[in-house]
Short mmCIF file of C-alpha atoms and ligand atoms in Angstrom, two decimals:
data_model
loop_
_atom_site.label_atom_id
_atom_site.label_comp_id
_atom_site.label_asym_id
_atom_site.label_seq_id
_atom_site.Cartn_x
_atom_site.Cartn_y
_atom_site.Cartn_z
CA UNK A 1 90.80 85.81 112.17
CA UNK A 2 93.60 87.30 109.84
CA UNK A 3 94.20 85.00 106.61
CA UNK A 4 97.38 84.11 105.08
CA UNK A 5 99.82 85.14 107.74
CA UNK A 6 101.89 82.45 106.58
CA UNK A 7 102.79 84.13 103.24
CA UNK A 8 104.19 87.71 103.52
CA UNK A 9 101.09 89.70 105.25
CA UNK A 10 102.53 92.89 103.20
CA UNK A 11 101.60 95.49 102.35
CA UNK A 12 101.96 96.30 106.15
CA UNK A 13 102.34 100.02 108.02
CA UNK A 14 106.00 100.93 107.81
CA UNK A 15 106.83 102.19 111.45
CA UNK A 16 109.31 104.34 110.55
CA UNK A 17 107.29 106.64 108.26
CA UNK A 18 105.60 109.58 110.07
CA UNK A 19 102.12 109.09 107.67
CA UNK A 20 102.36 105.45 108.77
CA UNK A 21 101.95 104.72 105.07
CA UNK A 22 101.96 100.70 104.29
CA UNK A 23 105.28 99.42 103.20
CA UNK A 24 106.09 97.13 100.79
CA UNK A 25 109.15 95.79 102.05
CA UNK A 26 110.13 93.09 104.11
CA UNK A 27 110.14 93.46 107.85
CA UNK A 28 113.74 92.39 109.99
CA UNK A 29 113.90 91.30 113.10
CA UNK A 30 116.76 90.71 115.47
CA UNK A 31 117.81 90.43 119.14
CA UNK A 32 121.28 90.48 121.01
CA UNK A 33 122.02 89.96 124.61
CA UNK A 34 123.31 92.28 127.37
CA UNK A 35 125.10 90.04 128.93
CA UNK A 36 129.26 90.68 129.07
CA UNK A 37 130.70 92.92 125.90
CA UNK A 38 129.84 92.34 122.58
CA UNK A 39 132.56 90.30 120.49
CA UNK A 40 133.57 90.20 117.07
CA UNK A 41 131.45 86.79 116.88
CA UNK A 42 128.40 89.06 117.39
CA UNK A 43 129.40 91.17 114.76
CA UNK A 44 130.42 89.07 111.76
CA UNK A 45 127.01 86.71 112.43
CA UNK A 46 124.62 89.18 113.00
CA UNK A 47 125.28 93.10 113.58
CA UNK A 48 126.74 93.08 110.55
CA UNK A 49 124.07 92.18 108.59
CA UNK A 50 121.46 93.61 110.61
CA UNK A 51 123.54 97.15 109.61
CA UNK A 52 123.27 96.27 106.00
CA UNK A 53 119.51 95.19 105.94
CA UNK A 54 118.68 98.65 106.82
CA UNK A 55 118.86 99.42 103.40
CA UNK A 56 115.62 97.97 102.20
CA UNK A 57 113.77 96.21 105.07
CA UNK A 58 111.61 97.41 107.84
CA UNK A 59 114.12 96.95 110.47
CA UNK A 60 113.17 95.66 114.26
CA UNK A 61 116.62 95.17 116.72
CA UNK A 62 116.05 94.97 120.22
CA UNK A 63 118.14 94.07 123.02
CA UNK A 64 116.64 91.27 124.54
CA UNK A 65 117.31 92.18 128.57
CA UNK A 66 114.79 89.50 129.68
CA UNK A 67 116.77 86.69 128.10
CA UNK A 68 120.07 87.74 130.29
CA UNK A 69 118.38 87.29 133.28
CA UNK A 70 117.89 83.01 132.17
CA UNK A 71 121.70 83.24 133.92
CA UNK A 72 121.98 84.47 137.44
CA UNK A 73 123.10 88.09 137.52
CA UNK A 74 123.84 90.67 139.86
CA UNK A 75 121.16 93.43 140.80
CA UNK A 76 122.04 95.99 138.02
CA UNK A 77 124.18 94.21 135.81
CA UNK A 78 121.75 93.97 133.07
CA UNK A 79 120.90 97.79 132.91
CA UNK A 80 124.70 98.45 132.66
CA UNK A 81 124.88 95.86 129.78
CA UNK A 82 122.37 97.30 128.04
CA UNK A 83 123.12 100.83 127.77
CA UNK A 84 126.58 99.17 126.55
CA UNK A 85 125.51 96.90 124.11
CA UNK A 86 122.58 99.48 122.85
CA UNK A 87 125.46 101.84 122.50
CA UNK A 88 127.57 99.28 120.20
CA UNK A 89 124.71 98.89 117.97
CA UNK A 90 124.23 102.93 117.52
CA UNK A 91 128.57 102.95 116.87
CA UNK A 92 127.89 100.12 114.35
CA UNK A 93 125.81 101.71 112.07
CA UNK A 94 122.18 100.65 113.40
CA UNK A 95 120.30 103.89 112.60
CA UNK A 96 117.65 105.01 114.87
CA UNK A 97 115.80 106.95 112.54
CA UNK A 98 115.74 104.03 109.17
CA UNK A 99 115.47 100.86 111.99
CA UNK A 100 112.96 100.14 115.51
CA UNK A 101 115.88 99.79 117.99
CA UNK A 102 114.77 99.17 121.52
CA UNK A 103 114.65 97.27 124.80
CA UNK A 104 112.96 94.25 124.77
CA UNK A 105 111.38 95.09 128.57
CA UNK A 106 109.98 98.16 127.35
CA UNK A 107 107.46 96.80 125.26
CA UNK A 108 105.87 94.50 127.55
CA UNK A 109 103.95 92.34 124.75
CA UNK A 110 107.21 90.28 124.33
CA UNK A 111 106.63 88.95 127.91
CA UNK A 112 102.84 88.56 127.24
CA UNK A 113 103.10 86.69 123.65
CA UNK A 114 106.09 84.59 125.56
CA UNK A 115 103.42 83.09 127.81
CA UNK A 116 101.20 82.15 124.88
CA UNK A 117 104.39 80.47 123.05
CA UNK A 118 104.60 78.33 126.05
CA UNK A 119 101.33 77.03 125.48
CA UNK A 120 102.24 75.68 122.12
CA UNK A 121 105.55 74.87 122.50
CA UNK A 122 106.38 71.29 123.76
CA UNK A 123 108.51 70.21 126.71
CA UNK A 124 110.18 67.92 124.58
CA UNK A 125 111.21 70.61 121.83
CA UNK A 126 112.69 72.39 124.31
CA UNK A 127 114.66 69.08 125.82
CA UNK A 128 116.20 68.84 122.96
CA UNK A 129 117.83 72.68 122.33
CA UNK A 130 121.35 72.68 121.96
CA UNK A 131 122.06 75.61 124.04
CA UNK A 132 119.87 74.77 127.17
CA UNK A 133 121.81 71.84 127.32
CA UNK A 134 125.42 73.22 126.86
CA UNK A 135 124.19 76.45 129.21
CA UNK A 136 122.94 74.33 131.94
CA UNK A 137 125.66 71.10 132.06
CA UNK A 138 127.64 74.67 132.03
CA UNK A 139 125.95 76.65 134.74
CA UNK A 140 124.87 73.83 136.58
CA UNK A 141 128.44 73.30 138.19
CA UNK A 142 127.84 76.77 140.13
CA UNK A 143 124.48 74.80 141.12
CA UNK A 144 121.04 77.38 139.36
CA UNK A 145 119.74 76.38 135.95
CA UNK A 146 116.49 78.51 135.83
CA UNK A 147 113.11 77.53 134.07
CA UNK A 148 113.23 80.50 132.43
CA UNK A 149 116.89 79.17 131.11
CA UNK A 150 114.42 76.22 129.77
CA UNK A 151 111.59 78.04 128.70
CA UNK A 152 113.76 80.96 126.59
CA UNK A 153 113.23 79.73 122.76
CA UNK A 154 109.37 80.19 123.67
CA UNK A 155 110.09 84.04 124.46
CA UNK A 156 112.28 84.20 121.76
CA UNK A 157 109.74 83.43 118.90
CA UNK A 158 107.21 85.41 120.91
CA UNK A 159 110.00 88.65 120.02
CA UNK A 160 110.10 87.30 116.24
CA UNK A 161 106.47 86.71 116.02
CA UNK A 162 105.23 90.05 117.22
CA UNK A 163 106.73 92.14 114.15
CA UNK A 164 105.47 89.86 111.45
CA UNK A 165 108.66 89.06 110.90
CA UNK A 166 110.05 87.81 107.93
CA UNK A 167 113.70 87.88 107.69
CA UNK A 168 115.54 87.13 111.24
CA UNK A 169 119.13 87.69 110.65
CA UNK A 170 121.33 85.57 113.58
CA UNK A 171 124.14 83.69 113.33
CA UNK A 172 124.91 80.16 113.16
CA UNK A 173 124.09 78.95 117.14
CA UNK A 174 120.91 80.07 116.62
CA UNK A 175 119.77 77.79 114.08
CA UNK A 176 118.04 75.47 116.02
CA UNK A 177 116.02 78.58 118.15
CA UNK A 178 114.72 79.88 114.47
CA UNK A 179 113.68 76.16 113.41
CA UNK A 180 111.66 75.92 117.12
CA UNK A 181 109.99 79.82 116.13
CA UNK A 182 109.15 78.27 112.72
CA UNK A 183 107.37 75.15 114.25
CA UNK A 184 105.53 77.08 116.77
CA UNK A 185 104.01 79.52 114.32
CA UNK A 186 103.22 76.76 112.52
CA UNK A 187 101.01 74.92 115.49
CA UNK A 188 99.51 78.18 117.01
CA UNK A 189 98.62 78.88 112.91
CA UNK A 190 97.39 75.38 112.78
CA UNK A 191 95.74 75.61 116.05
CA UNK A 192 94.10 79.09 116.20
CA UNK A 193 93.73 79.99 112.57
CA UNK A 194 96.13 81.96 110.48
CA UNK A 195 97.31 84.50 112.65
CA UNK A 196 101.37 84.87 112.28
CA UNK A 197 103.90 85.22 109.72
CA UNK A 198 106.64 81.99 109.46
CA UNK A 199 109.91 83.94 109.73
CA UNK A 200 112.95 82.59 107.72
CA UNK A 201 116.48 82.78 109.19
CA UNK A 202 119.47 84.71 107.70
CA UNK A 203 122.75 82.91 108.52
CA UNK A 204 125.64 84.89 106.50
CA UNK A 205 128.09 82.33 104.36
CA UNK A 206 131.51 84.03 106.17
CA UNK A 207 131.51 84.72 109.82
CA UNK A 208 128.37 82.78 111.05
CA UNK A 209 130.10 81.01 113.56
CA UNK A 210 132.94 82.46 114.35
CA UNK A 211 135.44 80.14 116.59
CA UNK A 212 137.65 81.02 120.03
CA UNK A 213 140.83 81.88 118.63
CA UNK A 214 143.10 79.28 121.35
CA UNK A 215 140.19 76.98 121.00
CA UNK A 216 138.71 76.88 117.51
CA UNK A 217 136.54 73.98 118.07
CA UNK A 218 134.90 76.23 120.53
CA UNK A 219 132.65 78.88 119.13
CA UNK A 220 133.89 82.83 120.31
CA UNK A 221 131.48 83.50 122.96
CA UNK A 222 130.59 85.79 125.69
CA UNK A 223 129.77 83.52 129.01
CA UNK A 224 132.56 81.44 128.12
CA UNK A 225 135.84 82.52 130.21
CA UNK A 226 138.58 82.88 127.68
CA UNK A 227 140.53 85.99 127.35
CA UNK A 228 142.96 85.33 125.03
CA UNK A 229 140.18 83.46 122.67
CA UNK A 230 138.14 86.29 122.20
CA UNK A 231 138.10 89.06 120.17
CA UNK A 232 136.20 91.74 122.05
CA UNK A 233 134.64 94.90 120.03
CA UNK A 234 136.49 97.04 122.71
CA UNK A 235 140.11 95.54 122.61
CA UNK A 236 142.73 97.83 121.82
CA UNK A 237 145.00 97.79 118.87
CA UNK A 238 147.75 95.51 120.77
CA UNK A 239 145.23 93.60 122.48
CA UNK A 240 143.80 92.37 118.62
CA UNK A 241 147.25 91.95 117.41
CA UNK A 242 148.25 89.98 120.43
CA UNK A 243 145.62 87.91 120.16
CA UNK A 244 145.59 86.53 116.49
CA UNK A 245 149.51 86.48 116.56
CA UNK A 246 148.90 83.29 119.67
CA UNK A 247 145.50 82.28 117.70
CA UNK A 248 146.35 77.99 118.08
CA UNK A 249 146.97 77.22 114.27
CA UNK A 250 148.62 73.32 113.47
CA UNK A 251 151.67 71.80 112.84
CA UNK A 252 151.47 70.90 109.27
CA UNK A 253 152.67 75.13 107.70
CA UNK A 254 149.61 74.53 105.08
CA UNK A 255 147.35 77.45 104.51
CA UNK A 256 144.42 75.63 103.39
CA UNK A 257 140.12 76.32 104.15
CA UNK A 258 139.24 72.85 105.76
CA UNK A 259 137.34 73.58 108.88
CA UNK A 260 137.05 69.87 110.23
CA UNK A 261 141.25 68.99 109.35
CA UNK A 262 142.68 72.47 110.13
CA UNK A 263 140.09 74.40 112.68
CA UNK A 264 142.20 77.03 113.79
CA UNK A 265 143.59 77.97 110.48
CA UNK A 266 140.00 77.73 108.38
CA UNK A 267 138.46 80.15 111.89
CA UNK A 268 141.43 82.89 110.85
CA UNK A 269 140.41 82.75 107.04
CA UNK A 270 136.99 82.84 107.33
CA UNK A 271 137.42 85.92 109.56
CA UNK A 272 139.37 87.35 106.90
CA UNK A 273 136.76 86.39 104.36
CA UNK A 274 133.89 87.93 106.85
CA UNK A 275 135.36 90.85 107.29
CA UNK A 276 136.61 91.58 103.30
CA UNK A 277 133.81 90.50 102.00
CA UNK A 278 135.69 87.74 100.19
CA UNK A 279 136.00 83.75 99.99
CA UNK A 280 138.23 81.92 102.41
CA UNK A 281 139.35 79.26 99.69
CA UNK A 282 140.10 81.77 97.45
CA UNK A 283 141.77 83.76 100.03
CA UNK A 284 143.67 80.74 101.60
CA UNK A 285 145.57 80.94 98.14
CA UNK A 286 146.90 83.93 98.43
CA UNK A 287 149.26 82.61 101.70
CA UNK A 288 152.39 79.66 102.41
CA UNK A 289 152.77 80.91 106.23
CA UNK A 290 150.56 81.88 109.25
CA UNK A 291 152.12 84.66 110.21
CA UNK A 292 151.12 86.96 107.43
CA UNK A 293 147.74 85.51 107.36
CA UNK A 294 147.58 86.32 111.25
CA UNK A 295 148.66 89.40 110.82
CA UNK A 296 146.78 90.69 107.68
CA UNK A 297 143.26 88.86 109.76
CA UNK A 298 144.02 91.45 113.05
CA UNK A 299 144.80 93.98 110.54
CA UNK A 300 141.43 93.63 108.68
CA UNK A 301 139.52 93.11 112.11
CA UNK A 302 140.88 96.72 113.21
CA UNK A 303 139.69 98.29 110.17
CA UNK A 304 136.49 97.58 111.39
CA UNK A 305 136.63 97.77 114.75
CA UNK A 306 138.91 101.33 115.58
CA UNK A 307 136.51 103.16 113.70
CA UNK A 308 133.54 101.94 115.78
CA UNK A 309 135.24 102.69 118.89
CA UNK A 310 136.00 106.16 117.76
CA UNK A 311 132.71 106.39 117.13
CA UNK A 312 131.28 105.13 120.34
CA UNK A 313 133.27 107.70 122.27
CA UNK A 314 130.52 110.35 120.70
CA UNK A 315 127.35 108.47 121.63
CA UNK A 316 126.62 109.90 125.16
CA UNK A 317 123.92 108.04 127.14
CA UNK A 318 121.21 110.82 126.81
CA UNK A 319 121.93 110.06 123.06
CA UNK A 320 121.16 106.06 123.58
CA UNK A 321 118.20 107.09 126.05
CA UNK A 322 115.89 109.21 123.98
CA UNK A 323 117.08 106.77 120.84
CA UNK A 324 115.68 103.59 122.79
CA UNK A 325 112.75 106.01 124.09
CA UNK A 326 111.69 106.21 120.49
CA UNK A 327 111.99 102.99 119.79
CA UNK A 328 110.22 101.63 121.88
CA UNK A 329 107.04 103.82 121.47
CA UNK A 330 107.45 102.69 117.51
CA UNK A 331 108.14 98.40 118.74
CA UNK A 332 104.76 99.22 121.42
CA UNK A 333 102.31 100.14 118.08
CA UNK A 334 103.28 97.15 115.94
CA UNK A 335 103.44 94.36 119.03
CA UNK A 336 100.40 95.26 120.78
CA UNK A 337 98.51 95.05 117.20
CA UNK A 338 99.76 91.30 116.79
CA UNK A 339 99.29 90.45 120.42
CA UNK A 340 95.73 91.50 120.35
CA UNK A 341 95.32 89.35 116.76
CA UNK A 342 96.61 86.42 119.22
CA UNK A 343 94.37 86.71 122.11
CA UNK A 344 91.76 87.23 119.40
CA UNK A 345 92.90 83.97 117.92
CA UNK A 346 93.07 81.87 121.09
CA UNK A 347 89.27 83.44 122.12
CA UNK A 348 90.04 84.65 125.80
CA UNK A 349 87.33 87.10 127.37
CA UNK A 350 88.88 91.00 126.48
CA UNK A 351 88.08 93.24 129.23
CA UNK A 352 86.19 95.85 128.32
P1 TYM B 10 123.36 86.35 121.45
O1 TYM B 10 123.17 87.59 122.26
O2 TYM B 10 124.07 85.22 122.07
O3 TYM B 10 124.13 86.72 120.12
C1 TYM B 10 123.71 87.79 119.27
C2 TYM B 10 123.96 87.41 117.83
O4 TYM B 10 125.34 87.09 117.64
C3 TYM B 10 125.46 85.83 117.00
N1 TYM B 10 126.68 85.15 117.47
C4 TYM B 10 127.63 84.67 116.68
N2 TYM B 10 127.75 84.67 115.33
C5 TYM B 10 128.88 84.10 114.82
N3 TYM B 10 129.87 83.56 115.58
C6 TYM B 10 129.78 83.54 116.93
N4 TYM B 10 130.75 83.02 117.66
C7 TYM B 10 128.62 84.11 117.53
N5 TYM B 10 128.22 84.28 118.82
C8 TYM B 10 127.02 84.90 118.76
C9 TYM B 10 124.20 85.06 117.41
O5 TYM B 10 123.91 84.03 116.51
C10 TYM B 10 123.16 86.16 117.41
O6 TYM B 10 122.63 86.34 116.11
N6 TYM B 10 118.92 84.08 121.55
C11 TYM B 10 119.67 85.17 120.96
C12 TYM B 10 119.04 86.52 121.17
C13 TYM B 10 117.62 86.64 120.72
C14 TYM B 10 117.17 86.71 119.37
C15 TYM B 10 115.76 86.88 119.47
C16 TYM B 10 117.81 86.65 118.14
C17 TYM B 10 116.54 86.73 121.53
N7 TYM B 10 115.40 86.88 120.77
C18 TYM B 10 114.99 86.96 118.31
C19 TYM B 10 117.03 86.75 116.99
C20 TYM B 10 115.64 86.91 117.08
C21 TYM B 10 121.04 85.19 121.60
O7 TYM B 10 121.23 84.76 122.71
O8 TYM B 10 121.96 85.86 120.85
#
């Protein structure tokens, strides 16, 4: 039995560093889907961040195939949306050689510890997550909600819980996943002995819940069918500028940051705010008419964009292969470690 997993279990080995020397600093860990192209949504909550953290944490990011498939999909579709999305990440800054960056099905301990976060996790918890029951009222019209649809927040603290995670960067929607991960820990902790680290969330103040643009009391999303709403990573220039000069605003001309009176107007300043580092009150000052706060939010949005799509052009998929190849080797050492302290914990037979 390993004590004191609840506080920090550090020093720990850094992955990254060839004499696998223990690090001192605080281990990240994220996950995005492969499921449709990655929006600006994605970016100001968590790639973002995730970029930035790189800095001075042990970084983990993975992209979490086996979660895409909790919505039907066609035979392939996931493997094209993950070299995509795995691309993105490279174009955005996440650095194979400072962060672990791989594929969630590669390291098959995620699916493993998944099963054992069933066991602690209760059906009612799960009843009562936000996004099963927006995903399946959703999905449910074209008639398949799958239990794995149901069952997903229990894989999803299995990824957080087999890094010894302590800092999970996401943005706003997933809240409510992070609190379940949390409680789970907790039980198998309280249950087993002390065997993992309690991860806290990292929500950023701008841009954690970034809203559709023609419906901002939607939140921008992927498996939600709204073209002109969405701000995807790959738009072109016109496409952005098109799109925040129809973004729904209100009637009453006053540039003002109050997200429940004026949604649409508060969702363009925050973006501005996200994406220049600023505050949207303060910002909101600064302007007496949409337009030029329309047109200065596209504007800003580009600046961060174009240059990722130039650099995305240069990222062939050899490059993303042998990057995901590596991490994956790296995720494999530290996962299999933590499952084996579980199975430990829980007291099955080993073989031998
Ligand atoms: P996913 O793939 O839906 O989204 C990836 C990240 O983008 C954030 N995000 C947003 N942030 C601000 N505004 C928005 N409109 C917006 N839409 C999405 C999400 O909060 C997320 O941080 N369940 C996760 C994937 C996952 C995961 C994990 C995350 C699986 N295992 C372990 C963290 C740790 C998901 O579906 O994210």
């Amino acid at each position: 039995m390993v004590a004191g997993r609840s506080a920090r279990p550090l020093p720990y080995i850094c992955v990254n560093s060839s004499s696998a020397a223990p690090s001192d600093r605080p281990r990240v860990f994220s996950g995005i889907q492969p499921s449709g192209s990655s929006h600006l949504g994605n970016y100001l909550g968590a790639i973002k961040n995730w970029h930035r953290l790189q800095d001075d944490h042990d970084a983990v990011y993975c992209v979490v195939d086996l979660h895409a498939l909790t919505l039907p999909k066609e035979a392939g579709e996931v493997l094209a949306g993950t070299m995509d999305i795995a691309r993105m990440l490279l174009a955005s800054g996440i650095d194979p050689e400072r962060s672990v960056f791989f594929v969630q099905s590669h390291v098959p301990a995620h699916a493993e510890l998944g099963w054992l976060m069933q066991t602690v996790t209760a059906y009612g918890e799960l009843s009562r997550m936000t996004q099963f029951k927006d995903k399946s009222t959703r999905d449910g019209a074209s008639g398949f909600v799958s239990a794995a649809l149901f069952t997903y927040p229990a894989l999803q603290a299995a990824d957080i819980l087999l890094y010894d995670t302590n800092v999970v960067p996401v943005g706003d929607d997933q809240r409510q996943h992070l609190e379940l991960s949390r409680d789970v820990a907790t039980r198998f902790n309280s249950r087993y002995g002390d065997t993992f680290v309690v991860p806290e969330h990292r929500i950023p103040e701008a841009g954690a819940r970034v809203m559709d643009l023609q419906h901002p009391e939607n939140k921008m999303s992927k498996s939600v069918d709204s073209p002109l709403g969405t701000v995807n990573m790959l738009d072109t220039r016109k496409e952005v500028e098109k799109k925040f000069k129809k973004a729904v605003t209100d009637n009453d001309g006053e540039v003002r940051f109050d997200r429940e009176a004026k949604p649409g107007v508060s969702n363009l300043l925050e973006i501005l705010a996200a994406t220049t580092d600023a505050d949207p009150t303060t910002l909101a000052a600064n302007y007496e008419q949409y337009g030029p706060l329309k047109a200065d939010t596209a504007e800003a949005v580009l600046s961060i964009i174009e240059p990722i799509q130039e650099k995305l052009a240069s990222i062939s998929d050899d490059d993303v292969s042998d990057a995901l190849a590596v991490g994956a080797a790296k995720a494999s050492a530290i996962a299999e470690g933590v499952l084996d302290r579980a199975y430990d914990a829980v007291g099955l037979m080993r073989r031998r």
